[in-house]
Coordinates of C-alpha atoms in Angstrom, one line a residue:
P1 CA 20.7 -4.7 -8.8
V2 CA 24.2 -5.9 -9.9
G3 CA 24.3 -8.2 -6.6
G4 CA 23.6 -8.3 -2.9
L5 CA 24.0 -10.3 0.1
K6 CA 21.8 -10.6 3.2
I7 CA 22.6 -12.1 6.6
A8 CA 20.2 -12.7 9.4
G9 CA 20.2 -14.6 12.8
K10 CA 19.7 -14.7 16.6
A11 CA 22.2 -14.8 19.3
G12 CA 20.6 -14.9 22.8
R13 CA 18.2 -12.1 23.3
F14 CA 19.6 -10.3 20.2
T15 CA 18.1 -10.7 16.7
F16 CA 19.8 -9.1 13.9
A17 CA 19.7 -8.7 10.0
H18 CA 21.8 -6.9 7.5
L19 CA 21.3 -6.4 3.7
T20 CA 24.1 -5.0 1.3
A21 CA 23.4 -4.5 -2.4
L22 CA 24.9 -2.7 -5.4
D23 CA 22.5 -1.1 -7.7
E24 CA 23.3 0.1 -11.3
P25 CA 20.7 2.8 -12.1
G26 CA 22.2 3.6 -15.6
G27 CA 21.9 6.8 -17.5
G28 CA 25.5 7.7 -16.6
S29 CA 24.9 7.9 -12.8
D30 CA 27.2 6.4 -10.3
D31 CA 26.4 2.9 -8.9
A32 CA 24.6 3.0 -5.6
L33 CA 25.5 1.1 -2.6
F34 CA 22.6 0.2 -0.5
D35 CA 23.1 -0.9 3.4
V36 CA 20.0 -1.8 5.5
G37 CA 20.5 -3.3 9.1
R38 CA 18.7 -3.8 12.1
V39 CA 19.4 -5.1 15.7
R40 CA 16.7 -6.0 18.2
A41 CA 16.9 -6.9 21.8
D42 CA 14.2 -8.8 23.7
F43 CA 13.5 -7.9 27.5
G44 CA 10.8 -8.8 29.9
E45 CA 8.2 -11.2 28.7
N46 CA 7.4 -10.0 25.2
S47 CA 9.0 -6.5 24.9
T48 CA 11.6 -5.3 22.5
A49 CA 13.9 -2.5 21.6
G50 CA 15.9 -2.0 18.5
I51 CA 17.8 0.3 16.1
T52 CA 17.6 0.4 12.4
Y53 CA 19.9 2.0 9.9
S54 CA 19.7 2.5 6.1
D55 CA 22.0 4.0 3.8
R56 CA 22.2 4.6 -0.1
T57 CA 25.3 6.2 -1.3
A58 CA 26.2 7.1 -4.8
G59 CA 29.5 8.8 -5.3
P60 CA 29.5 11.9 -3.0
L61 CA 25.6 11.8 -2.7
Y62 CA 24.0 9.9 0.2
S63 CA 20.7 9.1 1.8
R64 CA 21.0 8.0 5.5
V65 CA 18.4 7.2 8.3
V66 CA 18.9 6.1 11.8
A67 CA 15.9 5.2 14.0
A68 CA 15.5 3.8 17.5
D69 CA 12.3 2.1 18.8
V70 CA 10.8 0.3 21.9
R71 CA 7.7 -1.8 22.3
Y72 CA 6.8 -2.3 25.8
V73 CA 4.1 -5.1 26.6
F74 CA 2.3 -4.9 29.9
G75 CA -0.9 -6.3 31.6
K76 CA -0.9 -9.0 29.0
L77 CA -3.3 -6.9 26.7
Y78 CA -1.5 -3.6 26.3
Y79 CA 1.4 -2.5 24.6
F80 CA 2.9 1.0 24.1
Q81 CA 5.4 1.6 21.2
S82 CA 7.6 4.6 20.4
Q83 CA 9.9 5.3 17.4
L84 CA 12.3 8.2 17.0
G85 CA 14.6 8.7 14.0
S86 CA 16.0 11.1 11.3
S87 CA 17.2 11.2 7.8
W88 CA 20.3 13.0 6.5
V89 CA 20.4 13.7 2.8
H90 CA 23.1 15.1 0.4
D91 CA 22.0 15.5 -3.2
S92 CA 22.1 18.0 -6.0
T93 CA 20.2 20.6 -3.8
G94 CA 22.4 20.5 -0.9
Q95 CA 22.4 18.9 2.5
R96 CA 19.5 18.5 4.9
S97 CA 18.0 16.5 7.7
S98 CA 14.5 15.8 8.9
P99 CA 12.8 13.8 11.8
I100 CA 10.5 10.9 11.8
W101 CA 8.6 9.7 15.1
Q102 CA 5.7 7.5 16.1
E103 CA 3.7 7.0 19.3
E104 CA 1.4 4.1 19.5
F105 CA -0.8 2.7 22.4
D106 CA -2.8 -0.6 21.8
R107 CA -5.1 -2.9 23.7
T108 CA -5.8 -6.4 22.3
G109 CA -8.7 -8.1 24.1
R110 CA -11.2 -10.6 23.0
Q111 CA -14.1 -8.3 23.2
W112 CA -12.7 -4.9 23.5
G113 CA -9.7 -3.3 22.0
F114 CA -8.2 -0.1 20.6
N115 CA -5.4 1.4 18.7
Y116 CA -4.3 5.1 19.1
Q117 CA -1.5 6.3 17.0
L118 CA 0.2 9.4 16.2
T119 CA 2.9 9.7 13.4
G120 CA 5.0 12.5 12.3
I121 CA 7.2 12.7 9.0
G122 CA 9.1 16.1 8.9
R123 CA 9.3 18.3 5.9
G124 CA 12.3 17.1 3.8
F125 CA 12.3 13.5 5.2
E126 CA 13.8 11.1 2.6
A127 CA 14.7 7.4 2.8
R128 CA 16.1 6.4 -0.5
A129 CA 16.8 3.0 0.9
G130 CA 13.3 2.7 2.5
F131 CA 9.7 3.0 1.8
V132 CA 8.2 6.4 3.0
P133 CA 6.0 7.5 0.1
R134 CA 4.9 10.9 1.7
N135 CA 6.5 13.5 4.1
D136 CA 5.7 16.7 5.6
I137 CA 2.5 15.5 7.4
V138 CA 1.4 14.5 11.0
T139 CA -1.3 11.5 11.0
A140 CA -3.3 10.3 13.8
H141 CA -6.2 7.9 14.4
G142 CA -8.1 6.5 17.3
L143 CA -9.6 3.3 16.5
N144 CA -12.0 1.3 18.8
R145 CA -13.0 -2.3 18.5
L146 CA -16.1 -4.1 20.3
T147 CA -16.8 -7.8 19.5
W148 CA -19.9 -9.7 20.4
Y149 CA -19.9 -13.7 20.1
G150 CA -22.8 -15.7 19.4
A151 CA -23.8 -19.0 21.0
P152 CA -22.2 -22.2 19.6
G153 CA -24.0 -23.2 16.4
A154 CA -25.7 -19.8 16.1
L155 CA -26.3 -18.1 12.8
V156 CA -24.1 -15.1 13.8
E157 CA -20.8 -16.4 15.2
S158 CA -19.4 -13.0 15.8
F159 CA -20.1 -9.4 15.1
T160 CA -17.3 -6.8 15.4
I161 CA -17.4 -3.0 15.0
F162 CA -14.2 -1.2 14.4
A163 CA -14.6 2.5 14.3
G164 CA -12.9 5.9 14.8
P165 CA -11.7 8.9 13.1
Q166 CA -8.4 9.6 11.2
A167 CA -6.9 12.9 10.2
T168 CA -3.7 14.3 8.5
W169 CA -2.4 17.7 9.2
D170 CA 0.7 19.7 7.5
Y171 CA 3.7 19.1 9.8
A172 CA 4.4 22.8 10.5
H173 CA 0.6 23.4 11.5
F174 CA -0.1 20.2 13.5
A175 CA -2.8 21.1 16.0
A176 CA -2.9 24.8 14.9
A177 CA -5.1 24.3 11.9
H178 CA -7.7 22.1 10.4
P179 CA -6.6 18.8 9.2
I180 CA -5.9 18.7 5.3
E181 CA -7.7 15.4 5.0
G182 CA -9.4 12.7 7.2
N183 CA -12.3 10.4 7.7
T184 CA -14.4 8.8 10.2
S185 CA -15.6 5.3 9.5
V186 CA -17.5 2.4 11.1
N187 CA -16.4 -1.1 9.9
G188 CA -19.1 -3.7 10.9
M189 CA -18.0 -7.4 10.4
L190 CA -20.3 -10.5 10.5
R191 CA -18.9 -14.1 10.7
L192 CA -21.8 -16.4 9.9
R193 CA -22.2 -20.0 10.5
G194 CA -20.1 -22.2 8.1
G195 CA -17.4 -19.4 7.6
W196 CA -19.4 -16.8 5.5
N197 CA -18.2 -13.2 6.1
V198 CA -19.9 -10.1 5.6
S199 CA -18.7 -6.5 6.0
F200 CA -20.1 -3.1 5.5
V201 CA -18.1 0.3 5.9
P202 CA -19.8 3.7 5.9
T203 CA -17.3 6.5 5.9
F204 CA -17.5 10.2 5.8
A205 CA -14.4 11.7 4.2
Y206 CA -13.1 15.1 3.6
V207 CA -10.0 16.5 1.8
I208 CA -8.6 20.2 1.2
P209 CA -6.7 20.2 -2.2
D210 CA -3.2 21.7 -2.0
S211 CA -3.1 24.8 -3.8
T212 CA 0.4 24.5 -4.6
L213 CA -0.3 21.4 -6.8
Y214 CA -2.2 23.6 -9.1
S215 CA 0.2 26.6 -9.5
G216 CA 0.7 25.6 -13.2
Y217 CA -2.9 25.4 -13.9
A218 CA -5.0 27.8 -16.0
V219 CA -8.5 27.8 -17.4
G220 CA -8.7 28.1 -21.2
H221 CA -11.3 30.1 -23.1
G222 CA -11.1 28.7 -26.7
A223 CA -8.8 30.8 -28.7
G224 CA -8.9 33.6 -26.1
P225 CA -6.4 34.2 -23.3
T226 CA -6.4 32.0 -20.2
T227 CA -7.3 32.9 -16.5
P228 CA -5.6 31.6 -13.4
Y229 CA -7.2 28.5 -11.9
T230 CA -8.3 28.5 -8.4
P231 CA -9.2 24.8 -7.0
P232 CA -12.3 24.7 -4.7
G233 CA -12.0 24.4 -1.0
M234 CA -12.9 21.5 1.1
L235 CA -14.2 18.4 -0.7
D236 CA -16.4 15.9 1.4
G237 CA -18.9 13.2 1.3
W238 CA -20.1 9.8 2.4
T239 CA -19.0 6.6 0.9
G240 CA -20.2 2.9 1.6
Q241 CA -18.6 -0.5 0.9
L242 CA -20.1 -3.9 1.2
T243 CA -18.1 -7.1 1.0
V244 CA -19.2 -10.7 0.9
G245 CA -16.7 -13.7 1.3
T246 CA -17.4 -17.4 0.9
P247 CA -16.1 -20.1 3.4
V248 CA -12.6 -21.5 2.3
Y249 CA -13.8 -24.8 0.8
Q250 CA -11.5 -27.6 -0.2
G251 CA -11.8 -26.8 -3.8
F252 CA -12.5 -23.0 -4.0
N253 CA -13.3 -19.6 -2.3
A254 CA -14.5 -16.4 -3.5
S255 CA -15.4 -12.8 -2.5
A256 CA -17.1 -9.8 -4.0
S257 CA -17.1 -6.2 -3.0
V258 CA -19.1 -3.1 -4.2
F259 CA -18.0 0.6 -3.2
R260 CA -20.0 3.7 -3.9
G261 CA -19.8 7.3 -2.8
K262 CA -18.3 10.7 -3.2
A263 CA -14.6 11.0 -4.3
A264 CA -12.1 13.8 -4.8
L265 CA -10.9 14.1 -8.5
F266 CA -7.5 15.4 -7.7
A267 CA -6.2 15.9 -11.2
E268 CA -8.6 18.8 -11.5
G269 CA -9.4 19.5 -7.9
S270 CA -13.1 18.8 -8.0
L271 CA -15.7 16.5 -6.4
G272 CA -17.0 13.4 -8.1
S273 CA -18.5 10.0 -7.5
E274 CA -16.8 6.7 -7.4
T275 CA -18.0 3.2 -8.2
T276 CA -15.8 0.2 -7.7
L277 CA -16.6 -3.5 -8.2
T278 CA -14.1 -6.1 -7.0
G279 CA -14.2 -9.8 -7.3
S280 CA -11.9 -12.7 -6.7
L281 CA -12.0 -16.5 -7.2
S282 CA -9.4 -19.0 -5.9
I283 CA -9.6 -22.6 -7.5
R284 CA -7.7 -25.6 -6.1
P285 CA -8.5 -28.6 -8.3
S286 CA -5.6 -30.7 -6.6
Q287 CA -3.0 -30.1 -3.9
R288 CA -0.4 -29.3 -6.5
I289 CA -2.4 -26.8 -8.5
R290 CA -3.8 -23.5 -7.6
A291 CA -5.4 -20.7 -9.8
T292 CA -6.5 -17.2 -8.4
G293 CA -8.3 -14.6 -10.6
S294 CA -9.5 -11.1 -9.8
L295 CA -11.1 -8.4 -11.5
I296 CA -11.4 -4.6 -10.4
V297 CA -13.7 -2.1 -12.2
D298 CA -13.5 1.5 -11.0
R299 CA -15.3 4.4 -12.5
L300 CA -15.2 8.1 -11.5
T301 CA -18.0 10.5 -12.7
R302 CA -17.9 14.4 -12.3
E303 CA -20.4 15.8 -9.8
R304 CA -21.3 18.8 -12.0
T305 CA -22.3 16.8 -15.2
G306 CA -22.4 13.1 -14.2
E307 CA -20.0 12.5 -17.1
E308 CA -17.2 10.0 -16.8
F309 CA -13.9 11.4 -15.6
A310 CA -11.9 8.3 -15.5
R311 CA -12.2 4.4 -15.8
T312 CA -9.7 1.7 -14.7
L313 CA -9.9 -2.0 -15.4
I314 CA -7.6 -4.4 -13.8
P315 CA -7.9 -8.3 -14.4
R316 CA -5.3 -10.3 -12.7
L317 CA -4.5 -14.0 -13.0
E318 CA -2.1 -16.1 -10.6
L319 CA -1.3 -19.8 -11.3
D320 CA 0.9 -22.0 -9.0
F321 CA 2.0 -25.4 -9.6
Q322 CA 4.0 -27.6 -7.2
P323 CA 4.9 -31.0 -8.8
T324 CA 7.1 -31.9 -5.8
R325 CA 7.8 -30.8 -2.3
A326 CA 11.0 -29.2 -3.3
L327 CA 10.0 -27.6 -6.8
F328 CA 7.5 -24.8 -7.1
F329 CA 6.4 -22.6 -10.2
R330 CA 4.3 -19.4 -10.3
F331 CA 3.0 -17.1 -13.0
V332 CA 1.5 -13.8 -12.4
G333 CA -0.2 -11.7 -15.1
E334 CA -1.9 -8.4 -14.6
Y335 CA -3.5 -6.1 -17.4
R336 CA -4.3 -2.5 -16.5
S337 CA -6.6 -0.5 -18.8
Q338 CA -6.9 3.2 -18.0
R339 CA -8.6 6.3 -19.5
L340 CA -8.7 9.8 -18.3
A341 CA -11.1 12.7 -19.7
A342 CA -9.7 16.2 -20.6
L343 CA -9.3 18.1 -17.3
E344 CA -12.1 20.8 -16.7
D345 CA -12.8 23.8 -14.5
P346 CA -15.3 22.4 -12.2
A347 CA -17.0 25.8 -12.2
T348 CA -17.3 26.6 -15.9
G349 CA -16.5 23.4 -17.7
D350 CA -13.8 25.0 -19.7
T351 CA -10.7 22.9 -20.5
L352 CA -7.8 23.3 -18.1
V353 CA -4.4 24.2 -19.5
V354 CA -1.4 22.6 -17.5
N355 CA 2.1 24.0 -17.7
G356 CA 1.1 25.7 -21.1
S357 CA -0.5 22.8 -22.8
L358 CA -4.2 21.7 -22.9
A359 CA -5.0 18.9 -20.5
T360 CA -6.5 16.5 -23.3
A361 CA -7.9 12.9 -22.6
S362 CA -5.5 9.9 -22.5
E363 CA -5.7 6.3 -22.5
S364 CA -3.1 3.6 -21.6
N365 CA -3.3 -0.3 -21.6
T366 CA -0.3 -2.2 -20.1
F367 CA 0.3 -5.9 -19.3
R368 CA 2.7 -6.9 -16.7
M369 CA 3.8 -10.8 -16.4
D370 CA 6.1 -12.4 -14.0
W371 CA 7.4 -16.1 -13.9
L372 CA 9.0 -17.5 -10.9
A373 CA 10.6 -21.0 -10.3
S374 CA 12.0 -22.1 -7.0
Y375 CA 14.1 -25.2 -5.7
Q376 CA 14.2 -25.9 -2.0
P377 CA 15.8 -29.2 -1.3
S378 CA 15.8 -28.5 2.4
P379 CA 14.2 -25.8 4.7
G380 CA 16.2 -22.7 4.5
T381 CA 18.1 -23.6 1.4
V382 CA 16.5 -22.4 -1.6
A383 CA 17.4 -21.2 -5.3
F384 CA 14.9 -18.6 -7.1
F385 CA 14.9 -18.0 -10.8
G386 CA 12.6 -15.3 -12.2
Y387 CA 11.8 -13.4 -15.3
G388 CA 9.4 -10.4 -15.6
A389 CA 8.3 -8.2 -18.5
S390 CA 6.2 -5.1 -19.1
L391 CA 4.3 -4.7 -22.3
D392 CA 2.3 -1.8 -23.8
G393 CA -0.9 -2.0 -25.8
G394 CA -1.4 1.7 -26.4
V395 CA -4.9 2.7 -26.9
N396 CA -6.1 -0.9 -27.8
T397 CA -8.2 -1.8 -24.6
L398 CA -7.7 -5.6 -23.5
T399 CA -5.6 -6.3 -26.5
F400 CA -3.0 -9.1 -26.5
S401 CA -2.1 -9.3 -30.1
R402 CA -0.8 -5.8 -30.2
L403 CA 1.2 -5.6 -27.1
V404 CA 4.8 -4.4 -27.5
R405 CA 7.5 -5.3 -25.0
Q406 CA 8.8 -2.1 -23.2
N407 CA 11.4 -3.8 -20.7
D408 CA 12.1 -7.1 -19.0
G409 CA 14.4 -8.5 -16.6
F410 CA 15.8 -11.7 -15.1
F411 CA 17.1 -12.5 -11.6
V412 CA 18.6 -15.4 -9.6
K413 CA 18.8 -15.7 -5.9
F414 CA 20.4 -18.2 -3.6
A415 CA 20.0 -18.8 0.1
Y416 CA 21.8 -21.3 2.4
L417 CA 20.8 -22.2 6.1
F418 CA 24.0 -22.9 8.3
R419 CA 23.2 -25.4 11.0
R420 CA 25.2 -26.4 14.0

């Protein structure tokens, strides 16, 4: 970004916010002007209605979204929420528009609750000033919650079950065809005396690989000719996850999780198994210093042979230091080590050819670090100074001596609160 300005406030029952920023994409492209704004009105006891607008304009090209929403709270425990909007896009392929909508019904009770939601994102919907990672789908879920509370001082203070199905359809075939993916899960959560937390989540999941994603795939047969590749049909199976968290002590808290079960290997459209180990530890040696470290180890294996398909290793460290009330420093470092085997036909084991080239094995090792300093002399008035850099270690796993800087950036942000 070249620069930007944000303004937000409240007047009577109206709340408003607007952000304008100028972005320099580089590469000879026109600078892009971003505008994102929202106005919300309160009505009743806790109900709201609002409208949101976003726009990204670069020369004659634009991406615009307008959406209206209402959230109606009734009976103290219930709310109904509805949203309807559309995007208008003009890019190198021409002009188009596409809808977005959502309906939600929720009950938030102490012992019983539910959340039912239906969301549609049309084919071609695009919000280049927003965060919609996937379009051309309709998603639905019906989640129900039951909670039991133990007697004061009991070993089990509470036990919660959060369960229900989730499904995703192609937008054009909603309710007329089988969902393209979905799952049914039961999340059991125990809160034990002293603040210990235990959760277990058995899930049955399924997915139908999109055949259009494999249109450039073929099966190689050594030096001989290739044959078209046909991905298998539905991939499904059970998974399970167990998580244990310690109480939040004055000096530390920690958690650990293990995940195991079937997984879709989307890169080659096959079924595999996945094992994920996750752990985190937060240490607070004083009120001014905090350190949080985490580690994720994820391994995918092929169902047909049991061989490794992919491995991901992500250690992460965050350090916070606040020497005074107004001054604050933060460092975040994350290493990501990944390797992927050569893609194979799940039926024969022959190497796959993708867009005319053999899909050989690959490996990457990257390190990202971010530094932040902030100065807040009074609430609402603050200055931020930040620096971030991405480094590449090539095929050298968990190396720091051979890292090569790829890109970096620096930012400054100021905010001032007007009082009257």
